[in-house]
Amino acid sequence: MACGACDLQSIAGLEEALTTAAWKHPKVVLDASGITFADSSLLNLLIMAHRAGALRITAPRPQLQRLLGLTGLDAVLYVRATVEEAAAC
């Protein structure tokens, strides 16, 4: 589960974890319920992880859900309400 702000200053740890997971596994589920702030750094990371493998995002808070909607990424990425739903698709 990712927690806190995901911006240019704090994205490195999540980037390493997602990149490693995407190369090792055909399906990666990111529980986004703990992300309190996101900027374009997170969006870029999500796109890169999605291209490397099948990324699923679960339980984004309203701010992240709005950001995904405004950029059209909600139509490209698999966004689901729960980890169980994401793992099933």
PDB file of C-alpha atoms in Angstrom:
ATOM      1  CA  MET A   1       0.000   0.000   0.000  1.00  0.00           C
ATOM      2  CA  ALA A   2       1.293   3.436  -0.942  1.00  0.00           C
ATOM      3  CA  CYS A   3       0.945   6.075   1.790  1.00  0.00           C
ATOM      4  CA  GLY A   4       1.182   9.839   2.046  1.00  0.00           C
ATOM      5  CA  ALA A   5       2.186  12.283  -0.655  1.00  0.00           C
ATOM      6  CA  CYS A   6       3.382  10.979  -4.018  1.00  0.00           C
ATOM      7  CA  ASP A   7       5.232  13.842  -5.625  1.00  0.00           C
ATOM      8  CA  LEU A   8       8.647  14.550  -7.102  1.00  0.00           C
ATOM      9  CA  GLN A   9      10.252  14.671  -3.647  1.00  0.00           C
ATOM     10  CA  SER A  10       8.800  11.399  -2.365  1.00  0.00           C
ATOM     11  CA  ILE A  11       8.196   9.133  -5.369  1.00  0.00           C
ATOM     12  CA  ALA A  12      11.527   7.245  -5.426  1.00  0.00           C
ATOM     13  CA  GLY A  13      10.574   4.425  -3.042  1.00  0.00           C
ATOM     14  CA  LEU A  14       7.268   3.728  -4.749  1.00  0.00           C
ATOM     15  CA  GLU A  15       8.950   3.953  -8.145  1.00  0.00           C
ATOM     16  CA  GLU A  16      11.495   1.308  -7.197  1.00  0.00           C
ATOM     17  CA  ALA A  17       8.829  -1.003  -5.743  1.00  0.00           C
ATOM     18  CA  LEU A  18       6.439  -0.687  -8.701  1.00  0.00           C
ATOM     19  CA  THR A  19       9.174  -1.012 -11.306  1.00  0.00           C
ATOM     20  CA  THR A  20      10.550  -4.147  -9.673  1.00  0.00           C
ATOM     21  CA  ALA A  21       7.076  -5.656  -9.264  1.00  0.00           C
ATOM     22  CA  ALA A  22       6.070  -4.841 -12.849  1.00  0.00           C
ATOM     23  CA  TRP A  23       9.126  -6.606 -14.257  1.00  0.00           C
ATOM     24  CA  LYS A  24       8.683  -9.665 -12.044  1.00  0.00           C
ATOM     25  CA  HIS A  25       4.902 -10.143 -12.187  1.00  0.00           C
ATOM     26  CA  PRO A  26       2.383  -9.972 -15.044  1.00  0.00           C
ATOM     27  CA  LYS A  27      -0.195  -8.318 -12.766  1.00  0.00           C
ATOM     28  CA  VAL A  28       0.563  -5.711 -10.080  1.00  0.00           C
ATOM     29  CA  VAL A  29      -2.077  -4.347  -7.687  1.00  0.00           C
ATOM     30  CA  LEU A  30      -1.401  -0.957  -6.083  1.00  0.00           C
ATOM     31  CA  ASP A  31      -3.575  -0.153  -3.068  1.00  0.00           C
ATOM     32  CA  ALA A  32      -3.849   3.619  -3.438  1.00  0.00           C
ATOM     33  CA  SER A  33      -6.119   4.178  -0.432  1.00  0.00           C
ATOM     34  CA  GLY A  34      -3.258   5.686   1.576  1.00  0.00           C
ATOM     35  CA  ILE A  35      -2.169   8.239  -1.043  1.00  0.00           C
ATOM     36  CA  THR A  36      -3.077  11.671   0.308  1.00  0.00           C
ATOM     37  CA  PHE A  37      -1.596  13.792  -2.485  1.00  0.00           C
ATOM     38  CA  ALA A  38      -0.463  13.056  -6.031  1.00  0.00           C
ATOM     39  CA  ASP A  39       1.057  15.079  -8.847  1.00  0.00           C
ATOM     40  CA  SER A  40       2.315  14.336 -12.344  1.00  0.00           C
ATOM     41  CA  SER A  41       5.218  12.334 -10.894  1.00  0.00           C
ATOM     42  CA  LEU A  42       2.779   9.660  -9.747  1.00  0.00           C
ATOM     43  CA  LEU A  43       0.838   9.767 -13.013  1.00  0.00           C
ATOM     44  CA  ASN A  44       4.054   9.227 -14.976  1.00  0.00           C
ATOM     45  CA  LEU A  45       5.008   6.321 -12.720  1.00  0.00           C
ATOM     46  CA  LEU A  46       1.571   4.711 -13.129  1.00  0.00           C
ATOM     47  CA  ILE A  47       1.822   4.958 -16.914  1.00  0.00           C
ATOM     48  CA  MET A  48       5.318   3.435 -16.929  1.00  0.00           C
ATOM     49  CA  ALA A  49       4.248   0.592 -14.623  1.00  0.00           C
ATOM     50  CA  HIS A  50       1.159  -0.049 -16.751  1.00  0.00           C
ATOM     51  CA  ARG A  51       3.290  -0.295 -19.893  1.00  0.00           C
ATOM     52  CA  ALA A  52       5.686  -2.719 -18.216  1.00  0.00           C
ATOM     53  CA  GLY A  53       2.867  -5.028 -17.084  1.00  0.00           C
ATOM     54  CA  ALA A  54      -0.775  -5.084 -16.126  1.00  0.00           C
ATOM     55  CA  LEU A  55      -1.129  -2.528 -13.318  1.00  0.00           C
ATOM     56  CA  ARG A  56      -4.298  -2.412 -11.232  1.00  0.00           C
ATOM     57  CA  ILE A  57      -5.045   0.492  -8.900  1.00  0.00           C
ATOM     58  CA  THR A  58      -7.427   0.101  -5.987  1.00  0.00           C
ATOM     59  CA  ALA A  59      -9.332   2.442  -3.704  1.00  0.00           C
ATOM     60  CA  PRO A  60      -7.960   5.820  -4.840  1.00  0.00           C
ATOM     61  CA  ARG A  61      -9.029   8.749  -2.682  1.00  0.00           C
ATOM     62  CA  PRO A  62     -11.161  11.446  -4.331  1.00  0.00           C
ATOM     63  CA  GLN A  63      -8.173  13.691  -5.190  1.00  0.00           C
ATOM     64  CA  LEU A  64      -6.384  10.918  -7.068  1.00  0.00           C
ATOM     65  CA  GLN A  65      -9.625   9.722  -8.670  1.00  0.00           C
ATOM     66  CA  ARG A  66     -10.231  13.287  -9.956  1.00  0.00           C
ATOM     67  CA  LEU A  67      -6.673  13.511 -11.265  1.00  0.00           C
ATOM     68  CA  LEU A  68      -7.051  10.205 -13.104  1.00  0.00           C
ATOM     69  CA  GLY A  69     -10.360  11.399 -14.559  1.00  0.00           C
ATOM     70  CA  LEU A  70      -9.084  14.807 -15.651  1.00  0.00           C
ATOM     71  CA  THR A  71      -6.137  13.258 -17.465  1.00  0.00           C
ATOM     72  CA  GLY A  72      -8.139  10.413 -18.999  1.00  0.00           C
ATOM     73  CA  LEU A  73      -6.039   7.803 -17.238  1.00  0.00           C
ATOM     74  CA  ASP A  74      -9.128   6.326 -15.598  1.00  0.00           C
ATOM     75  CA  ALA A  75     -10.032   5.019 -19.067  1.00  0.00           C
ATOM     76  CA  VAL A  76      -6.556   3.530 -19.637  1.00  0.00           C
ATOM     77  CA  LEU A  77      -5.603   2.135 -16.240  1.00  0.00           C
ATOM     78  CA  TYR A  78      -7.541  -0.559 -14.386  1.00  0.00           C
ATOM     79  CA  VAL A  79      -9.034   1.259 -11.380  1.00  0.00           C
ATOM     80  CA  ARG A  80     -11.124  -0.835  -8.987  1.00  0.00           C
ATOM     81  CA  ALA A  81     -12.693  -0.319  -5.571  1.00  0.00           C
ATOM     82  CA  THR A  82     -11.019  -3.237  -3.787  1.00  0.00           C
ATOM     83  CA  VAL A  83      -7.897  -5.356  -3.983  1.00  0.00           C
ATOM     84  CA  GLU A  84     -10.079  -8.419  -4.572  1.00  0.00           C
ATOM     85  CA  GLU A  85     -11.769  -6.802  -7.604  1.00  0.00           C
ATOM     86  CA  ALA A  86      -8.417  -5.697  -9.003  1.00  0.00           C
ATOM     87  CA  ALA A  87      -6.845  -9.113  -8.582  1.00  0.00           C
ATOM     88  CA  ALA A  88      -9.799 -10.742 -10.342  1.00  0.00           C
ATOM     89  CA  CYS A  89      -9.575  -8.670 -13.538  1.00  0.00           C
TER      90      CYS A  89
END
